[in-house]
């Protein structure tokens, strides 16, 4: 058993600010489960605990909690040291990269439903201890986890981790937090049941259920994937946040739309062509941009303005040709728009800029 004398890990100097932005709600039971995985391998967890800033003496206090950041750091260190992404849940280890392989097998699916079906099927190829399945009935999708053998002391930690993993990955795939209708677990409510309300929000909780499962609105199964291989590679560099914390949409759509607008011609800058490239519906494109505080037209105007200014400063093209290059039908509409942007006509802007340079 661990003793406080082995490691004295001070809390970080900015602990108060960390706790304020990342409240300590992850129960010590999950830390104890990871420590048990080390004990099964006859290895010491002290280095991993130190990396996560968890003093070993806290292990004996079941009512203590850690932050999501600490849980992420502890899980990452343990997975690497144990070379087991399952952290001791299953009879065989899942070497580092196993869940990344599942993600790569799912990323090419056109819609979320197929991606999840692939995940469930392929998970059975790497771990026979549990079986995952996806079903749909009366407008409700259900992800079910069947136990194929006794999971022993690891049961609770295994079930919630696997379900959090697939739920977080599903939300990441479509860049939308999938609201759960219900989360069910085949064991009695633990003393730390309040954390389940955070991990499986906003759905209702059912304990002592026949099997572990998640239920959500079936319309999500038709959602097109918003991610590609490049995004997956970036996510896998730090994948644990989508498991240990509730998913929040990444506000990166504006940047992606800006990149497409900059690289495309005026004819390719319609909502239809952009949404197709982004794997979104036109409605979702406009809605998500609005939630990020901008409209598609505003972004198009911004790109036009930047392009116009660059052409006026770096070339000697006539105003009419600059207007055409920026997608305007004629130089009069260009001059009117440019004056609204800068307070000057294109000619005045070019002259003023030239005087400043000289």
JSON list of C-alpha atoms in Angstrom, two decimals, residues 97-280:
[
{"chain": "A", "resi": 97, "resn": "UNK", "atom": "CA", "xyz": [-2.84, 3.48, -30.19]},
{"chain": "A", "resi": 98, "resn": "UNK", "atom": "CA", "xyz": [-5.63, 0.89, -29.99]},
{"chain": "A", "resi": 99, "resn": "UNK", "atom": "CA", "xyz": [-8.45, 3.40, -29.67]},
{"chain": "A", "resi": 100, "resn": "UNK", "atom": "CA", "xyz": [-6.79, 5.57, -32.31]},
{"chain": "A", "resi": 101, "resn": "UNK", "atom": "CA", "xyz": [-7.08, 2.60, -34.65]},
{"chain": "A", "resi": 102, "resn": "UNK", "atom": "CA", "xyz": [-10.82, 2.40, -33.92]},
{"chain": "A", "resi": 103, "resn": "UNK", "atom": "CA", "xyz": [-11.12, 6.11, -34.66]},
{"chain": "A", "resi": 104, "resn": "UNK", "atom": "CA", "xyz": [-9.33, 5.74, -38.02]},
{"chain": "A", "resi": 105, "resn": "UNK", "atom": "CA", "xyz": [-11.67, 2.89, -38.97]},
{"chain": "A", "resi": 106, "resn": "UNK", "atom": "CA", "xyz": [-14.67, 5.15, -38.32]},
{"chain": "A", "resi": 107, "resn": "UNK", "atom": "CA", "xyz": [-13.53, 8.53, -39.71]},
{"chain": "A", "resi": 108, "resn": "UNK", "atom": "CA", "xyz": [-14.31, 7.69, -43.35]},
{"chain": "A", "resi": 109, "resn": "UNK", "atom": "CA", "xyz": [-18.01, 7.05, -42.67]},
{"chain": "A", "resi": 110, "resn": "UNK", "atom": "CA", "xyz": [-20.33, 9.58, -44.32]},
{"chain": "A", "resi": 111, "resn": "UNK", "atom": "CA", "xyz": [-22.69, 9.76, -41.31]},
{"chain": "A", "resi": 112, "resn": "UNK", "atom": "CA", "xyz": [-22.45, 9.32, -37.56]},
{"chain": "A", "resi": 113, "resn": "UNK", "atom": "CA", "xyz": [-24.65, 6.20, -37.46]},
{"chain": "A", "resi": 114, "resn": "UNK", "atom": "CA", "xyz": [-22.27, 4.22, -39.67]},
{"chain": "A", "resi": 115, "resn": "UNK", "atom": "CA", "xyz": [-19.23, 5.56, -37.80]},
{"chain": "A", "resi": 116, "resn": "UNK", "atom": "CA", "xyz": [-20.65, 4.35, -34.47]},
{"chain": "A", "resi": 117, "resn": "UNK", "atom": "CA", "xyz": [-21.65, 0.99, -35.93]},
{"chain": "A", "resi": 118, "resn": "UNK", "atom": "CA", "xyz": [-18.07, 0.51, -37.14]},
{"chain": "A", "resi": 119, "resn": "UNK", "atom": "CA", "xyz": [-16.71, 1.52, -33.72]},
{"chain": "A", "resi": 120, "resn": "UNK", "atom": "CA", "xyz": [-18.93, -1.03, -31.97]},
{"chain": "A", "resi": 121, "resn": "UNK", "atom": "CA", "xyz": [-18.04, -3.82, -34.39]},
{"chain": "A", "resi": 122, "resn": "UNK", "atom": "CA", "xyz": [-14.30, -3.17, -34.35]},
{"chain": "A", "resi": 123, "resn": "UNK", "atom": "CA", "xyz": [-14.17, -2.80, -30.57]},
{"chain": "A", "resi": 124, "resn": "UNK", "atom": "CA", "xyz": [-15.16, -6.45, -30.34]},
{"chain": "A", "resi": 125, "resn": "UNK", "atom": "CA", "xyz": [-12.08, -7.34, -32.40]},
{"chain": "A", "resi": 126, "resn": "UNK", "atom": "CA", "xyz": [-9.67, -5.84, -29.86]},
{"chain": "A", "resi": 127, "resn": "UNK", "atom": "CA", "xyz": [-11.49, -6.69, -26.62]},
{"chain": "A", "resi": 128, "resn": "UNK", "atom": "CA", "xyz": [-13.82, -9.68, -26.16]},
{"chain": "A", "resi": 129, "resn": "UNK", "atom": "CA", "xyz": [-14.62, -8.82, -22.52]},
{"chain": "A", "resi": 130, "resn": "UNK", "atom": "CA", "xyz": [-17.49, -6.55, -23.56]},
{"chain": "A", "resi": 131, "resn": "UNK", "atom": "CA", "xyz": [-19.73, -6.20, -26.59]},
{"chain": "A", "resi": 132, "resn": "UNK", "atom": "CA", "xyz": [-21.00, -2.87, -27.90]},
{"chain": "A", "resi": 133, "resn": "UNK", "atom": "CA", "xyz": [-24.07, -2.51, -30.11]},
{"chain": "A", "resi": 134, "resn": "UNK", "atom": "CA", "xyz": [-26.07, 0.31, -31.67]},
{"chain": "A", "resi": 135, "resn": "UNK", "atom": "CA", "xyz": [-29.83, 0.12, -32.21]},
{"chain": "A", "resi": 136, "resn": "UNK", "atom": "CA", "xyz": [-32.67, 2.48, -33.10]},
{"chain": "A", "resi": 137, "resn": "UNK", "atom": "CA", "xyz": [-36.33, 2.30, -32.16]},
{"chain": "A", "resi": 138, "resn": "UNK", "atom": "CA", "xyz": [-39.13, 4.87, -32.10]},
{"chain": "A", "resi": 139, "resn": "UNK", "atom": "CA", "xyz": [-36.76, 7.75, -32.81]},
{"chain": "A", "resi": 140, "resn": "UNK", "atom": "CA", "xyz": [-34.34, 6.83, -30.01]},
{"chain": "A", "resi": 141, "resn": "UNK", "atom": "CA", "xyz": [-30.81, 5.54, -30.61]},
{"chain": "A", "resi": 142, "resn": "UNK", "atom": "CA", "xyz": [-29.33, 3.22, -27.98]},
{"chain": "A", "resi": 143, "resn": "UNK", "atom": "CA", "xyz": [-25.68, 2.34, -27.45]},
{"chain": "A", "resi": 144, "resn": "UNK", "atom": "CA", "xyz": [-25.59, -0.81, -25.33]},
{"chain": "A", "resi": 145, "resn": "UNK", "atom": "CA", "xyz": [-22.64, -2.34, -23.51]},
{"chain": "A", "resi": 146, "resn": "UNK", "atom": "CA", "xyz": [-22.98, -6.06, -22.74]},
{"chain": "A", "resi": 147, "resn": "UNK", "atom": "CA", "xyz": [-20.53, -7.66, -20.29]},
{"chain": "A", "resi": 148, "resn": "UNK", "atom": "CA", "xyz": [-19.16, -10.95, -21.58]},
{"chain": "A", "resi": 149, "resn": "UNK", "atom": "CA", "xyz": [-17.30, -11.78, -18.37]},
{"chain": "A", "resi": 150, "resn": "UNK", "atom": "CA", "xyz": [-17.05, -10.49, -14.81]},
{"chain": "A", "resi": 151, "resn": "UNK", "atom": "CA", "xyz": [-15.09, -7.23, -14.73]},
{"chain": "A", "resi": 152, "resn": "UNK", "atom": "CA", "xyz": [-14.53, -7.46, -10.98]},
{"chain": "A", "resi": 153, "resn": "UNK", "atom": "CA", "xyz": [-13.30, -4.36, -9.16]},
{"chain": "A", "resi": 154, "resn": "UNK", "atom": "CA", "xyz": [-12.83, -2.58, -12.50]},
{"chain": "A", "resi": 155, "resn": "UNK", "atom": "CA", "xyz": [-16.49, -2.83, -13.45]},
{"chain": "A", "resi": 156, "resn": "UNK", "atom": "CA", "xyz": [-17.68, 0.70, -12.70]},
{"chain": "A", "resi": 157, "resn": "UNK", "atom": "CA", "xyz": [-14.54, 2.39, -14.02]},
{"chain": "A", "resi": 158, "resn": "UNK", "atom": "CA", "xyz": [-14.63, 0.28, -17.20]},
{"chain": "A", "resi": 159, "resn": "UNK", "atom": "CA", "xyz": [-18.30, 0.86, -18.01]},
{"chain": "A", "resi": 160, "resn": "UNK", "atom": "CA", "xyz": [-18.32, 4.62, -17.52]},
{"chain": "A", "resi": 161, "resn": "UNK", "atom": "CA", "xyz": [-14.97, 5.04, -19.30]},
{"chain": "A", "resi": 162, "resn": "UNK", "atom": "CA", "xyz": [-16.03, 3.07, -22.39]},
{"chain": "A", "resi": 163, "resn": "UNK", "atom": "CA", "xyz": [-19.38, 4.87, -22.60]},
{"chain": "A", "resi": 164, "resn": "UNK", "atom": "CA", "xyz": [-17.77, 8.29, -22.03]},
{"chain": "A", "resi": 165, "resn": "UNK", "atom": "CA", "xyz": [-15.19, 7.47, -24.68]},
{"chain": "A", "resi": 166, "resn": "UNK", "atom": "CA", "xyz": [-17.69, 6.57, -27.40]},
{"chain": "A", "resi": 167, "resn": "UNK", "atom": "CA", "xyz": [-20.01, 9.45, -26.48]},
{"chain": "A", "resi": 168, "resn": "UNK", "atom": "CA", "xyz": [-17.16, 11.97, -26.52]},
{"chain": "A", "resi": 169, "resn": "UNK", "atom": "CA", "xyz": [-15.82, 10.63, -29.82]},
{"chain": "A", "resi": 170, "resn": "UNK", "atom": "CA", "xyz": [-19.28, 10.72, -31.39]},
{"chain": "A", "resi": 171, "resn": "UNK", "atom": "CA", "xyz": [-19.72, 14.36, -30.36]},
{"chain": "A", "resi": 172, "resn": "UNK", "atom": "CA", "xyz": [-16.25, 15.19, -31.67]},
{"chain": "A", "resi": 173, "resn": "UNK", "atom": "CA", "xyz": [-16.97, 13.53, -35.02]},
{"chain": "A", "resi": 174, "resn": "UNK", "atom": "CA", "xyz": [-19.85, 15.92, -35.76]},
{"chain": "A", "resi": 175, "resn": "UNK", "atom": "CA", "xyz": [-18.50, 18.79, -33.61]},
{"chain": "A", "resi": 176, "resn": "UNK", "atom": "CA", "xyz": [-21.78, 18.88, -31.69]},
{"chain": "A", "resi": 177, "resn": "UNK", "atom": "CA", "xyz": [-22.39, 18.00, -28.03]},
{"chain": "A", "resi": 178, "resn": "UNK", "atom": "CA", "xyz": [-24.86, 15.12, -28.32]},
{"chain": "A", "resi": 179, "resn": "UNK", "atom": "CA", "xyz": [-27.35, 15.55, -25.50]},
{"chain": "A", "resi": 180, "resn": "UNK", "atom": "CA", "xyz": [-28.19, 12.25, -23.83]},
{"chain": "A", "resi": 181, "resn": "UNK", "atom": "CA", "xyz": [-31.75, 11.26, -22.99]},
{"chain": "A", "resi": 182, "resn": "UNK", "atom": "CA", "xyz": [-30.75, 8.58, -20.48]},
{"chain": "A", "resi": 183, "resn": "UNK", "atom": "CA", "xyz": [-27.68, 6.79, -19.15]},
{"chain": "A", "resi": 184, "resn": "UNK", "atom": "CA", "xyz": [-28.21, 3.37, -17.52]},
{"chain": "A", "resi": 185, "resn": "UNK", "atom": "CA", "xyz": [-25.86, 1.30, -15.36]},
{"chain": "A", "resi": 186, "resn": "UNK", "atom": "CA", "xyz": [-26.21, -2.28, -14.06]},
{"chain": "A", "resi": 187, "resn": "UNK", "atom": "CA", "xyz": [-25.09, -1.46, -10.51]},
{"chain": "A", "resi": 188, "resn": "UNK", "atom": "CA", "xyz": [-26.42, 0.49, -7.55]},
{"chain": "A", "resi": 189, "resn": "UNK", "atom": "CA", "xyz": [-25.80, 4.22, -7.33]},
{"chain": "A", "resi": 190, "resn": "UNK", "atom": "CA", "xyz": [-22.30, 4.75, -5.88]},
{"chain": "A", "resi": 191, "resn": "UNK", "atom": "CA", "xyz": [-21.54, 7.37, -3.19]},
{"chain": "A", "resi": 192, "resn": "UNK", "atom": "CA", "xyz": [-20.15, 9.65, -5.93]},
{"chain": "A", "resi": 193, "resn": "UNK", "atom": "CA", "xyz": [-23.24, 9.33, -8.17]},
{"chain": "A", "resi": 194, "resn": "UNK", "atom": "CA", "xyz": [-23.44, 13.14, -8.47]},
{"chain": "A", "resi": 195, "resn": "UNK", "atom": "CA", "xyz": [-20.52, 13.13, -10.94]},
{"chain": "A", "resi": 196, "resn": "UNK", "atom": "CA", "xyz": [-22.61, 11.00, -13.32]},
{"chain": "A", "resi": 197, "resn": "UNK", "atom": "CA", "xyz": [-24.94, 13.98, -13.74]},
{"chain": "A", "resi": 198, "resn": "UNK", "atom": "CA", "xyz": [-21.97, 15.90, -15.19]},
{"chain": "A", "resi": 199, "resn": "UNK", "atom": "CA", "xyz": [-20.45, 13.11, -17.27]},
{"chain": "A", "resi": 200, "resn": "UNK", "atom": "CA", "xyz": [-23.74, 12.02, -18.83]},
{"chain": "A", "resi": 201, "resn": "UNK", "atom": "CA", "xyz": [-25.66, 15.30, -19.01]},
{"chain": "A", "resi": 202, "resn": "UNK", "atom": "CA", "xyz": [-28.39, 16.24, -19.55]},
{"chain": "A", "resi": 203, "resn": "UNK", "atom": "CA", "xyz": [-30.15, 12.87, -19.51]},
{"chain": "A", "resi": 204, "resn": "UNK", "atom": "CA", "xyz": [-31.74, 11.04, -16.65]},
{"chain": "A", "resi": 205, "resn": "UNK", "atom": "CA", "xyz": [-29.77, 8.37, -14.77]},
{"chain": "A", "resi": 206, "resn": "UNK", "atom": "CA", "xyz": [-30.88, 4.81, -14.16]},
{"chain": "A", "resi": 207, "resn": "UNK", "atom": "CA", "xyz": [-29.01, 2.53, -11.76]},
{"chain": "A", "resi": 208, "resn": "UNK", "atom": "CA", "xyz": [-29.59, -1.20, -11.19]},
{"chain": "A", "resi": 209, "resn": "UNK", "atom": "CA", "xyz": [-30.49, -1.46, -14.87]},
{"chain": "A", "resi": 210, "resn": "UNK", "atom": "CA", "xyz": [-30.25, -4.76, -16.81]},
{"chain": "A", "resi": 211, "resn": "UNK", "atom": "CA", "xyz": [-27.33, -3.47, -18.92]},
{"chain": "A", "resi": 212, "resn": "UNK", "atom": "CA", "xyz": [-25.20, -0.36, -19.36]},
{"chain": "A", "resi": 213, "resn": "UNK", "atom": "CA", "xyz": [-26.46, 1.90, -22.15]},
{"chain": "A", "resi": 214, "resn": "UNK", "atom": "CA", "xyz": [-26.74, 5.45, -23.49]},
{"chain": "A", "resi": 215, "resn": "UNK", "atom": "CA", "xyz": [-29.83, 6.79, -25.24]},
{"chain": "A", "resi": 216, "resn": "UNK", "atom": "CA", "xyz": [-30.07, 9.86, -27.46]},
{"chain": "A", "resi": 217, "resn": "UNK", "atom": "CA", "xyz": [-32.25, 11.27, -30.22]},
{"chain": "A", "resi": 218, "resn": "UNK", "atom": "CA", "xyz": [-31.88, 9.11, -33.32]},
{"chain": "A", "resi": 219, "resn": "UNK", "atom": "CA", "xyz": [-31.69, 12.13, -35.63]},
{"chain": "A", "resi": 220, "resn": "UNK", "atom": "CA", "xyz": [-28.01, 12.45, -34.66]},
{"chain": "A", "resi": 221, "resn": "UNK", "atom": "CA", "xyz": [-27.30, 9.21, -36.52]},
{"chain": "A", "resi": 222, "resn": "UNK", "atom": "CA", "xyz": [-27.94, 11.01, -39.81]},
{"chain": "A", "resi": 223, "resn": "UNK", "atom": "CA", "xyz": [-25.52, 13.85, -39.01]},
{"chain": "A", "resi": 224, "resn": "UNK", "atom": "CA", "xyz": [-22.64, 14.13, -41.49]},
{"chain": "A", "resi": 225, "resn": "UNK", "atom": "CA", "xyz": [-19.14, 13.89, -40.07]},
{"chain": "A", "resi": 226, "resn": "UNK", "atom": "CA", "xyz": [-17.43, 17.26, -39.65]},
{"chain": "A", "resi": 227, "resn": "UNK", "atom": "CA", "xyz": [-13.93, 15.81, -39.29]},
{"chain": "A", "resi": 228, "resn": "UNK", "atom": "CA", "xyz": [-11.28, 14.48, -41.64]},
{"chain": "A", "resi": 229, "resn": "UNK", "atom": "CA", "xyz": [-7.99, 12.61, -41.33]},
{"chain": "A", "resi": 230, "resn": "UNK", "atom": "CA", "xyz": [-6.06, 15.80, -40.62]},
{"chain": "A", "resi": 231, "resn": "UNK", "atom": "CA", "xyz": [-8.39, 16.74, -37.77]},
{"chain": "A", "resi": 232, "resn": "UNK", "atom": "CA", "xyz": [-8.17, 13.19, -36.42]},
{"chain": "A", "resi": 233, "resn": "UNK", "atom": "CA", "xyz": [-4.38, 13.26, -36.36]},
{"chain": "A", "resi": 234, "resn": "UNK", "atom": "CA", "xyz": [-4.52, 16.54, -34.45]},
{"chain": "A", "resi": 235, "resn": "UNK", "atom": "CA", "xyz": [-7.09, 15.23, -31.96]},
{"chain": "A", "resi": 236, "resn": "UNK", "atom": "CA", "xyz": [-5.18, 12.02, -31.28]},
{"chain": "A", "resi": 237, "resn": "UNK", "atom": "CA", "xyz": [-2.22, 14.04, -30.06]},
{"chain": "A", "resi": 238, "resn": "UNK", "atom": "CA", "xyz": [-4.39, 14.85, -27.04]},
{"chain": "A", "resi": 239, "resn": "UNK", "atom": "CA", "xyz": [-7.50, 12.69, -27.12]},
{"chain": "A", "resi": 240, "resn": "UNK", "atom": "CA", "xyz": [-8.31, 12.26, -23.44]},
{"chain": "A", "resi": 241, "resn": "UNK", "atom": "CA", "xyz": [-10.23, 15.56, -22.98]},
{"chain": "A", "resi": 242, "resn": "UNK", "atom": "CA", "xyz": [-13.15, 14.21, -25.02]},
{"chain": "A", "resi": 243, "resn": "UNK", "atom": "CA", "xyz": [-13.39, 11.34, -22.54]},
{"chain": "A", "resi": 244, "resn": "UNK", "atom": "CA", "xyz": [-12.82, 13.00, -19.18]},
{"chain": "A", "resi": 245, "resn": "UNK", "atom": "CA", "xyz": [-14.81, 16.19, -19.83]},
{"chain": "A", "resi": 246, "resn": "UNK", "atom": "CA", "xyz": [-18.23, 16.85, -21.42]},
{"chain": "A", "resi": 247, "resn": "UNK", "atom": "CA", "xyz": [-17.75, 17.81, -25.06]},
{"chain": "A", "resi": 248, "resn": "UNK", "atom": "CA", "xyz": [-17.96, 21.45, -26.11]},
{"chain": "A", "resi": 249, "resn": "UNK", "atom": "CA", "xyz": [-18.10, 22.48, -29.74]},
{"chain": "A", "resi": 250, "resn": "UNK", "atom": "CA", "xyz": [-14.80, 23.79, -31.07]},
{"chain": "A", "resi": 251, "resn": "UNK", "atom": "CA", "xyz": [-15.16, 27.33, -32.36]},
{"chain": "A", "resi": 252, "resn": "UNK", "atom": "CA", "xyz": [-13.01, 26.73, -35.40]},
{"chain": "A", "resi": 253, "resn": "UNK", "atom": "CA", "xyz": [-15.61, 26.97, -38.15]},
{"chain": "A", "resi": 254, "resn": "UNK", "atom": "CA", "xyz": [-14.84, 30.64, -38.83]},
{"chain": "A", "resi": 255, "resn": "UNK", "atom": "CA", "xyz": [-11.19, 29.78, -39.49]},
{"chain": "A", "resi": 256, "resn": "UNK", "atom": "CA", "xyz": [-12.10, 26.89, -41.78]},
{"chain": "A", "resi": 257, "resn": "UNK", "atom": "CA", "xyz": [-14.56, 29.04, -43.76]},
{"chain": "A", "resi": 258, "resn": "UNK", "atom": "CA", "xyz": [-11.98, 31.83, -44.04]},
{"chain": "A", "resi": 259, "resn": "UNK", "atom": "CA", "xyz": [-9.43, 29.38, -45.45]},
{"chain": "A", "resi": 260, "resn": "UNK", "atom": "CA", "xyz": [-11.89, 28.10, -48.04]},
{"chain": "A", "resi": 261, "resn": "UNK", "atom": "CA", "xyz": [-12.96, 31.61, -49.04]},
{"chain": "A", "resi": 262, "resn": "UNK", "atom": "CA", "xyz": [-9.35, 32.75, -49.41]},
{"chain": "A", "resi": 263, "resn": "UNK", "atom": "CA", "xyz": [-8.47, 29.79, -51.61]},
{"chain": "A", "resi": 264, "resn": "UNK", "atom": "CA", "xyz": [-11.60, 29.81, -53.79]},
{"chain": "A", "resi": 265, "resn": "UNK", "atom": "CA", "xyz": [-13.01, 31.87, -56.63]},
{"chain": "A", "resi": 266, "resn": "UNK", "atom": "CA", "xyz": [-16.16, 33.96, -56.29]},
{"chain": "A", "resi": 267, "resn": "UNK", "atom": "CA", "xyz": [-18.22, 31.25, -57.98]},
{"chain": "A", "resi": 268, "resn": "UNK", "atom": "CA", "xyz": [-17.13, 28.72, -55.34]},
{"chain": "A", "resi": 269, "resn": "UNK", "atom": "CA", "xyz": [-18.08, 30.94, -52.39]},
{"chain": "A", "resi": 270, "resn": "UNK", "atom": "CA", "xyz": [-21.76, 30.03, -52.10]},
{"chain": "A", "resi": 271, "resn": "UNK", "atom": "CA", "xyz": [-23.27, 28.50, -48.98]},
{"chain": "A", "resi": 272, "resn": "UNK", "atom": "CA", "xyz": [-23.98, 25.37, -51.01]},
{"chain": "A", "resi": 273, "resn": "UNK", "atom": "CA", "xyz": [-20.39, 24.79, -52.15]},
{"chain": "A", "resi": 274, "resn": "UNK", "atom": "CA", "xyz": [-18.91, 25.71, -48.77]},
{"chain": "A", "resi": 275, "resn": "UNK", "atom": "CA", "xyz": [-21.26, 23.49, -46.76]},
{"chain": "A", "resi": 276, "resn": "UNK", "atom": "CA", "xyz": [-20.48, 20.59, -49.07]},
{"chain": "A", "resi": 277, "resn": "UNK", "atom": "CA", "xyz": [-16.74, 21.02, -48.50]},
{"chain": "A", "resi": 278, "resn": "UNK", "atom": "CA", "xyz": [-17.28, 21.30, -44.73]},
{"chain": "A", "resi": 279, "resn": "UNK", "atom": "CA", "xyz": [-19.59, 18.25, -44.57]},
{"chain": "A", "resi": 280, "resn": "UNK", "atom": "CA", "xyz": [-22.38, 20.38, -43.09]}
]
